[in-house]
Amino acid sequence: MRWLMSSDVCKHCTHAGCLDVCPTGAIFRTEFGTVVVQEDICNGCGYCVPACPYGVIDRREEDGRAFKCTLCYDRIGEGMKPACAQACPTESIQFGELDELRVRAAGRRDQLVEAGVSSAQLYGENPDDGVGGAGSIFLLLDAPEVYGFPPDPVVPTCNLVSMWKHAAAAAGVLAGITVGAFASARRS
Ligand code: SF4
Ligand code: SF4
């Protein structure tokens, strides 16, 4: 038996499904690259909940509005660290520029592998993954599934553009058939 610790926060995805589907503009990308919900604009439709490949966004029971980690948008706007990074006594949670954090995380993973933890791995650091890379990177000691993370997360809206193109093409064909049918009917 062993304990595996991890936080299950919003990953602040580069391609964020929650943001793609929100019909009210309640979810927006901040100037820091993070993804934030504005509670006063959210109408509680809930579209964002299944659009998150990590299952981290949810609706409040009381009023149905969506909520999730904002990476302390108010604090970082004032030049402060998010509260979790500020309070963590072991610096297990760190905050900074993403490129710098990627390098630091890779170094810690390599240290662990050299120390014999061959299953140590990073999660969310790959910009070519199904969400375009995450803004929250995790150093795991085992496979993502063991922590309850999807091993290969994909933003559900990745095919949205091609779906709309196919729908537009299908609508065009349908309109052509309808016009053809009317023209045939007038001749007969
Ligand atoms: S529940 Fe709120 S945040 Fe989520 S999609 Fe609907 S309006 Fe947007
Ligand atoms: S982890 Fe989920 S809630 Fe957070 S930005 Fe990505 S899709 Fe949105």
PDB file of C-alpha atoms and ligand atoms in Angstrom:
ATOM      1  CA  MET A   1       0.000   0.000   0.000  1.00  0.00           C
ATOM      2  CA  ARG A   2       1.173   3.533  -0.766  1.00  0.00           C
ATOM      3  CA  TRP A   3      -0.262   7.042  -0.896  1.00  0.00           C
ATOM      4  CA  LEU A   4      -0.285   8.920  -4.183  1.00  0.00           C
ATOM      5  CA  MET A   5      -0.983  12.640  -3.852  1.00  0.00           C
ATOM      6  CA  SER A   6      -2.199  14.947  -6.562  1.00  0.00           C
ATOM      7  CA  SER A   7      -4.557  17.873  -6.917  1.00  0.00           C
ATOM      8  CA  ASP A   8      -7.388  17.581  -9.415  1.00  0.00           C
ATOM      9  CA  VAL A   9      -7.563  21.201 -10.480  1.00  0.00           C
ATOM     10  CA  CYS A  10      -8.499  22.780 -13.787  1.00  0.00           C
ATOM     11  CA  LYS A  11      -5.715  22.130 -16.288  1.00  0.00           C
ATOM     12  CA  HIS A  12      -6.196  25.520 -18.039  1.00  0.00           C
ATOM     13  CA  CYS A  13      -6.050  23.724 -21.395  1.00  0.00           C
ATOM     14  CA  THR A  14      -4.594  25.412 -24.467  1.00  0.00           C
ATOM     15  CA  HIS A  15      -7.652  24.117 -26.354  1.00  0.00           C
ATOM     16  CA  ALA A  16     -10.360  24.308 -23.691  1.00  0.00           C
ATOM     17  CA  GLY A  17     -13.585  22.421 -24.430  1.00  0.00           C
ATOM     18  CA  CYS A  18     -15.444  24.284 -21.670  1.00  0.00           C
ATOM     19  CA  LEU A  19     -14.620  27.615 -23.281  1.00  0.00           C
ATOM     20  CA  ASP A  20     -15.488  26.394 -26.798  1.00  0.00           C
ATOM     21  CA  VAL A  21     -19.036  25.375 -25.865  1.00  0.00           C
ATOM     22  CA  CYS A  22     -20.033  28.116 -23.406  1.00  0.00           C
ATOM     23  CA  PRO A  23     -22.872  29.982 -25.157  1.00  0.00           C
ATOM     24  CA  THR A  24     -22.892  33.033 -22.881  1.00  0.00           C
ATOM     25  CA  GLY A  25     -19.227  34.009 -22.863  1.00  0.00           C
ATOM     26  CA  ALA A  26     -19.115  33.282 -19.150  1.00  0.00           C
ATOM     27  CA  ILE A  27     -15.873  31.343 -19.675  1.00  0.00           C
ATOM     28  CA  PHE A  28     -12.987  33.344 -21.072  1.00  0.00           C
ATOM     29  CA  ARG A  29      -9.234  33.130 -21.642  1.00  0.00           C
ATOM     30  CA  THR A  30      -7.399  35.613 -19.466  1.00  0.00           C
ATOM     31  CA  GLU A  31      -4.363  37.721 -20.310  1.00  0.00           C
ATOM     32  CA  PHE A  32      -2.312  35.096 -18.397  1.00  0.00           C
ATOM     33  CA  GLY A  33      -3.511  32.243 -20.639  1.00  0.00           C
ATOM     34  CA  THR A  34      -5.710  30.787 -17.895  1.00  0.00           C
ATOM     35  CA  VAL A  35      -9.390  29.872 -18.266  1.00  0.00           C
ATOM     36  CA  VAL A  36     -11.870  31.526 -15.914  1.00  0.00           C
ATOM     37  CA  VAL A  37     -15.642  31.299 -15.303  1.00  0.00           C
ATOM     38  CA  GLN A  38     -17.521  34.542 -14.615  1.00  0.00           C
ATOM     39  CA  GLU A  39     -20.248  33.483 -12.235  1.00  0.00           C
ATOM     40  CA  ASP A  40     -22.385  36.556 -12.846  1.00  0.00           C
ATOM     41  CA  ILE A  41     -22.662  35.739 -16.570  1.00  0.00           C
ATOM     42  CA  CYS A  42     -23.093  31.944 -16.288  1.00  0.00           C
ATOM     43  CA  ASN A  43     -26.708  30.899 -16.902  1.00  0.00           C
ATOM     44  CA  GLY A  44     -26.269  27.370 -15.563  1.00  0.00           C
ATOM     45  CA  CYS A  45     -26.877  25.602 -18.901  1.00  0.00           C
ATOM     46  CA  GLY A  46     -24.217  23.026 -17.987  1.00  0.00           C
ATOM     47  CA  TYR A  47     -22.770  22.596 -21.521  1.00  0.00           C
ATOM     48  CA  CYS A  48     -19.260  23.075 -20.166  1.00  0.00           C
ATOM     49  CA  VAL A  49     -19.461  20.095 -17.810  1.00  0.00           C
ATOM     50  CA  PRO A  50     -19.314  17.243 -20.392  1.00  0.00           C
ATOM     51  CA  ALA A  51     -16.982  19.328 -22.596  1.00  0.00           C
ATOM     52  CA  CYS A  52     -14.148  19.074 -20.067  1.00  0.00           C
ATOM     53  CA  PRO A  53     -12.058  15.935 -20.736  1.00  0.00           C
ATOM     54  CA  TYR A  54     -10.876  15.946 -17.117  1.00  0.00           C
ATOM     55  CA  GLY A  55     -14.239  16.284 -15.397  1.00  0.00           C
ATOM     56  CA  VAL A  56     -13.079  19.183 -13.247  1.00  0.00           C
ATOM     57  CA  ILE A  57     -15.781  21.762 -13.959  1.00  0.00           C
ATOM     58  CA  ASP A  58     -19.135  21.280 -12.261  1.00  0.00           C
ATOM     59  CA  ARG A  59     -22.310  23.133 -11.345  1.00  0.00           C
ATOM     60  CA  ARG A  60     -23.330  24.220  -7.879  1.00  0.00           C
ATOM     61  CA  GLU A  61     -26.348  22.462  -6.455  1.00  0.00           C
ATOM     62  CA  GLU A  62     -27.780  25.688  -5.040  1.00  0.00           C
ATOM     63  CA  ASP A  63     -27.955  27.841  -8.156  1.00  0.00           C
ATOM     64  CA  GLY A  64     -26.684  25.587 -10.989  1.00  0.00           C
ATOM     65  CA  ARG A  65     -23.829  27.923 -11.905  1.00  0.00           C
ATOM     66  CA  ALA A  66     -20.513  26.472 -13.074  1.00  0.00           C
ATOM     67  CA  PHE A  67     -17.403  26.696 -10.936  1.00  0.00           C
ATOM     68  CA  LYS A  68     -13.801  25.558 -11.044  1.00  0.00           C
ATOM     69  CA  CYS A  69     -10.280  26.652 -10.133  1.00  0.00           C
ATOM     70  CA  THR A  70      -9.480  30.110 -11.542  1.00  0.00           C
ATOM     71  CA  LEU A  71      -5.774  29.826 -10.706  1.00  0.00           C
ATOM     72  CA  CYS A  72      -6.525  32.748  -8.397  1.00  0.00           C
ATOM     73  CA  TYR A  73      -7.144  35.187 -11.245  1.00  0.00           C
ATOM     74  CA  ASP A  74      -7.574  38.029  -8.758  1.00  0.00           C
ATOM     75  CA  ARG A  75      -4.289  37.276  -6.983  1.00  0.00           C
ATOM     76  CA  ILE A  76      -2.095  36.811 -10.067  1.00  0.00           C
ATOM     77  CA  GLY A  77      -3.547  40.056 -11.423  1.00  0.00           C
ATOM     78  CA  GLU A  78      -1.974  41.722  -8.379  1.00  0.00           C
ATOM     79  CA  GLY A  79       1.378  40.028  -8.985  1.00  0.00           C
ATOM     80  CA  MET A  80       0.828  37.387  -6.299  1.00  0.00           C
ATOM     81  CA  LYS A  81       1.059  33.597  -6.501  1.00  0.00           C
ATOM     82  CA  PRO A  82      -2.111  31.493  -6.434  1.00  0.00           C
ATOM     83  CA  ALA A  83      -3.044  30.746  -2.834  1.00  0.00           C
ATOM     84  CA  CYS A  84      -2.265  27.007  -3.155  1.00  0.00           C
ATOM     85  CA  ALA A  85       1.298  27.681  -4.381  1.00  0.00           C
ATOM     86  CA  GLN A  86       1.780  30.335  -1.693  1.00  0.00           C
ATOM     87  CA  ALA A  87       0.554  28.097   1.128  1.00  0.00           C
ATOM     88  CA  CYS A  88       2.140  24.753   0.174  1.00  0.00           C
ATOM     89  CA  PRO A  89       4.930  24.221   2.759  1.00  0.00           C
ATOM     90  CA  THR A  90       6.859  21.680   0.666  1.00  0.00           C
ATOM     91  CA  GLU A  91       6.656  23.669  -2.598  1.00  0.00           C
ATOM     92  CA  SER A  92       4.978  20.682  -4.170  1.00  0.00           C
ATOM     93  CA  ILE A  93       2.816  23.240  -5.959  1.00  0.00           C
ATOM     94  CA  GLN A  94       4.798  25.793  -7.900  1.00  0.00           C
ATOM     95  CA  PHE A  95       3.737  28.730 -10.030  1.00  0.00           C
ATOM     96  CA  GLY A  96       5.557  30.554 -12.800  1.00  0.00           C
ATOM     97  CA  GLU A  97       6.167  30.833 -16.523  1.00  0.00           C
ATOM     98  CA  LEU A  98       5.026  27.667 -18.246  1.00  0.00           C
ATOM     99  CA  ASP A  99       8.221  27.060 -20.233  1.00  0.00           C
ATOM    100  CA  GLU A 100      10.306  27.441 -17.096  1.00  0.00           C
ATOM    101  CA  LEU A 101       8.015  25.103 -15.146  1.00  0.00           C
ATOM    102  CA  ARG A 102       8.260  22.498 -17.916  1.00  0.00           C
ATOM    103  CA  VAL A 103      12.057  22.499 -17.619  1.00  0.00           C
ATOM    104  CA  ARG A 104      11.897  22.344 -13.821  1.00  0.00           C
ATOM    105  CA  ALA A 105       9.350  19.516 -13.883  1.00  0.00           C
ATOM    106  CA  ALA A 106      11.414  17.519 -16.395  1.00  0.00           C
ATOM    107  CA  GLY A 107      14.460  17.912 -14.140  1.00  0.00           C
ATOM    108  CA  ARG A 108      12.553  16.590 -11.117  1.00  0.00           C
ATOM    109  CA  ARG A 109      11.201  13.671 -13.134  1.00  0.00           C
ATOM    110  CA  ASP A 110      14.742  12.811 -14.289  1.00  0.00           C
ATOM    111  CA  GLN A 111      15.957  12.939 -10.681  1.00  0.00           C
ATOM    112  CA  LEU A 112      13.272  10.462  -9.655  1.00  0.00           C
ATOM    113  CA  VAL A 113      14.019   8.111 -12.552  1.00  0.00           C
ATOM    114  CA  GLU A 114      17.720   8.189 -11.646  1.00  0.00           C
ATOM    115  CA  ALA A 115      16.755   7.410  -8.043  1.00  0.00           C
ATOM    116  CA  GLY A 116      14.978   4.254  -9.224  1.00  0.00           C
ATOM    117  CA  VAL A 117      11.378   5.451  -9.677  1.00  0.00           C
ATOM    118  CA  SER A 118      11.223   4.337 -13.290  1.00  0.00           C
ATOM    119  CA  SER A 119       7.471   5.013 -13.556  1.00  0.00           C
ATOM    120  CA  ALA A 120       7.884   8.752 -12.785  1.00  0.00           C
ATOM    121  CA  GLN A 121       6.352  10.795 -15.587  1.00  0.00           C
ATOM    122  CA  LEU A 122       4.976  14.207 -16.436  1.00  0.00           C
ATOM    123  CA  TYR A 123       1.341  14.763 -17.256  1.00  0.00           C
ATOM    124  CA  GLY A 124      -0.005  17.683 -19.290  1.00  0.00           C
ATOM    125  CA  GLU A 125       3.387  19.025 -20.405  1.00  0.00           C
ATOM    126  CA  ASN A 126       3.136  17.940 -24.056  1.00  0.00           C
ATOM    127  CA  PRO A 127       1.898  20.783 -26.324  1.00  0.00           C
ATOM    128  CA  ASP A 128       0.999  18.154 -28.930  1.00  0.00           C
ATOM    129  CA  ASP A 129      -1.458  16.269 -26.741  1.00  0.00           C
ATOM    130  CA  GLY A 130      -5.237  16.247 -27.254  1.00  0.00           C
ATOM    131  CA  VAL A 131      -5.759  19.581 -25.480  1.00  0.00           C
ATOM    132  CA  GLY A 132      -2.717  21.358 -26.924  1.00  0.00           C
ATOM    133  CA  GLY A 133      -0.890  21.020 -23.627  1.00  0.00           C
ATOM    134  CA  ALA A 134      -2.113  22.005 -20.183  1.00  0.00           C
ATOM    135  CA  GLY A 135      -1.338  25.061 -18.091  1.00  0.00           C
ATOM    136  CA  SER A 136      -1.114  22.820 -15.019  1.00  0.00           C
ATOM    137  CA  ILE A 137       1.633  20.191 -15.212  1.00  0.00           C
ATOM    138  CA  PHE A 138       1.788  17.205 -12.880  1.00  0.00           C
ATOM    139  CA  LEU A 139       4.685  15.001 -11.855  1.00  0.00           C
ATOM    140  CA  LEU A 140       3.230  11.531 -11.362  1.00  0.00           C
ATOM    141  CA  LEU A 141       4.812   8.473  -9.801  1.00  0.00           C
ATOM    142  CA  ASP A 142       2.601   6.081 -11.715  1.00  0.00           C
ATOM    143  CA  ALA A 143       0.328   5.888 -14.758  1.00  0.00           C
ATOM    144  CA  PRO A 144      -2.261   8.705 -15.085  1.00  0.00           C
ATOM    145  CA  GLU A 145      -5.133   6.214 -14.672  1.00  0.00           C
ATOM    146  CA  VAL A 146      -3.865   5.345 -11.195  1.00  0.00           C
ATOM    147  CA  TYR A 147      -4.476   8.984 -10.222  1.00  0.00           C
ATOM    148  CA  GLY A 148      -7.851   9.054 -11.961  1.00  0.00           C
ATOM    149  CA  PHE A 149      -6.555  11.173 -14.886  1.00  0.00           C
ATOM    150  CA  PRO A 150      -7.509  10.264 -18.460  1.00  0.00           C
ATOM    151  CA  PRO A 151      -4.361   8.803 -20.076  1.00  0.00           C
ATOM    152  CA  ASP A 152      -4.966  10.447 -23.441  1.00  0.00           C
ATOM    153  CA  PRO A 153      -7.271  13.470 -22.963  1.00  0.00           C
ATOM    154  CA  VAL A 154      -8.814  14.930 -26.098  1.00  0.00           C
ATOM    155  CA  VAL A 155     -10.859  18.121 -26.262  1.00  0.00           C
ATOM    156  CA  PRO A 156     -14.315  17.003 -27.472  1.00  0.00           C
ATOM    157  CA  THR A 157     -14.621  20.081 -29.682  1.00  0.00           C
ATOM    158  CA  CYS A 158     -11.508  19.259 -31.738  1.00  0.00           C
ATOM    159  CA  ASN A 159     -13.686  18.167 -34.679  1.00  0.00           C
ATOM    160  CA  LEU A 160     -16.084  21.113 -34.420  1.00  0.00           C
ATOM    161  CA  VAL A 161     -14.802  22.943 -37.518  1.00  0.00           C
ATOM    162  CA  SER A 162     -14.900  19.847 -39.742  1.00  0.00           C
ATOM    163  CA  MET A 163     -18.331  18.922 -38.303  1.00  0.00           C
ATOM    164  CA  TRP A 164     -19.695  22.364 -39.229  1.00  0.00           C
ATOM    165  CA  LYS A 165     -18.154  22.046 -42.709  1.00  0.00           C
ATOM    166  CA  HIS A 166     -19.838  18.659 -43.199  1.00  0.00           C
ATOM    167  CA  ALA A 167     -23.136  20.027 -41.874  1.00  0.00           C
ATOM    168  CA  ALA A 168     -22.902  23.024 -44.235  1.00  0.00           C
ATOM    169  CA  ALA A 169     -22.115  20.720 -47.174  1.00  0.00           C
ATOM    170  CA  ALA A 170     -25.060  18.453 -46.254  1.00  0.00           C
ATOM    171  CA  ALA A 171     -27.360  21.482 -45.973  1.00  0.00           C
ATOM    172  CA  GLY A 172     -26.166  22.661 -49.404  1.00  0.00           C
ATOM    173  CA  VAL A 173     -26.925  19.262 -50.976  1.00  0.00           C
ATOM    174  CA  LEU A 174     -30.347  19.183 -49.279  1.00  0.00           C
ATOM    175  CA  ALA A 175     -31.178  22.668 -50.604  1.00  0.00           C
ATOM    176  CA  GLY A 176     -30.119  21.549 -54.107  1.00  0.00           C
ATOM    177  CA  ILE A 177     -32.364  18.478 -53.921  1.00  0.00           C
ATOM    178  CA  THR A 178     -35.296  20.578 -52.670  1.00  0.00           C
ATOM    179  CA  VAL A 179     -34.906  23.109 -55.489  1.00  0.00           C
ATOM    180  CA  GLY A 180     -34.605  20.215 -57.973  1.00  0.00           C
ATOM    181  CA  ALA A 181     -37.769  18.631 -56.594  1.00  0.00           C
ATOM    182  CA  PHE A 182     -39.694  21.933 -56.911  1.00  0.00           C
ATOM    183  CA  ALA A 183     -38.447  22.402 -60.466  1.00  0.00           C
ATOM    184  CA  SER A 184     -39.533  18.843 -61.410  1.00  0.00           C
ATOM    185  CA  ALA A 185     -42.922  19.376 -59.768  1.00  0.00           C
ATOM    186  CA  ARG A 186     -43.532  22.589 -61.807  1.00  0.00           C
ATOM    187  CA  ARG A 187     -42.679  20.815 -65.106  1.00  0.00           C
ATOM    188  CA  SER A 188     -45.084  17.897 -64.425  1.00  0.00           C
TER     189      SER A 188
HETATM  190  S1  SF4 B   1     -22.955  26.433 -17.274  1.00  0.00           S
HETATM  191 FE1  SF4 B   1     -22.254  28.595 -17.336  1.00  0.00          FE
HETATM  192  S2  SF4 B   1     -20.067  28.474 -17.772  1.00  0.00           S
HETATM  193 FE2  SF4 B   1     -20.951  26.445 -18.302  1.00  0.00          FE
HETATM  194  S3  SF4 B   1     -21.448  26.576 -20.522  1.00  0.00           S
HETATM  195 FE3  SF4 B   1     -23.309  27.199 -19.402  1.00  0.00          FE
HETATM  196  S4  SF4 B   1     -23.152  29.460 -19.244  1.00  0.00           S
HETATM  197 FE4  SF4 B   1     -21.097  28.708 -19.782  1.00  0.00          FE
HETATM  198  S1  SF4 B   2      -9.492  21.335 -17.568  1.00  0.00           S
HETATM  199 FE1  SF4 B   2     -11.649  21.347 -18.145  1.00  0.00          FE
HETATM  200  S2  SF4 B   2     -12.467  23.160 -17.086  1.00  0.00           S
HETATM  201 FE2  SF4 B   2     -10.218  23.403 -17.148  1.00  0.00          FE
HETATM  202  S3  SF4 B   2      -9.773  24.582 -19.051  1.00  0.00           S
HETATM  203 FE3  SF4 B   2      -9.612  22.377 -19.554  1.00  0.00          FE
HETATM  204  S4  SF4 B   2     -11.675  21.896 -20.361  1.00  0.00           S
HETATM  205 FE4  SF4 B   2     -11.890  23.805 -19.183  1.00  0.00          FE
END
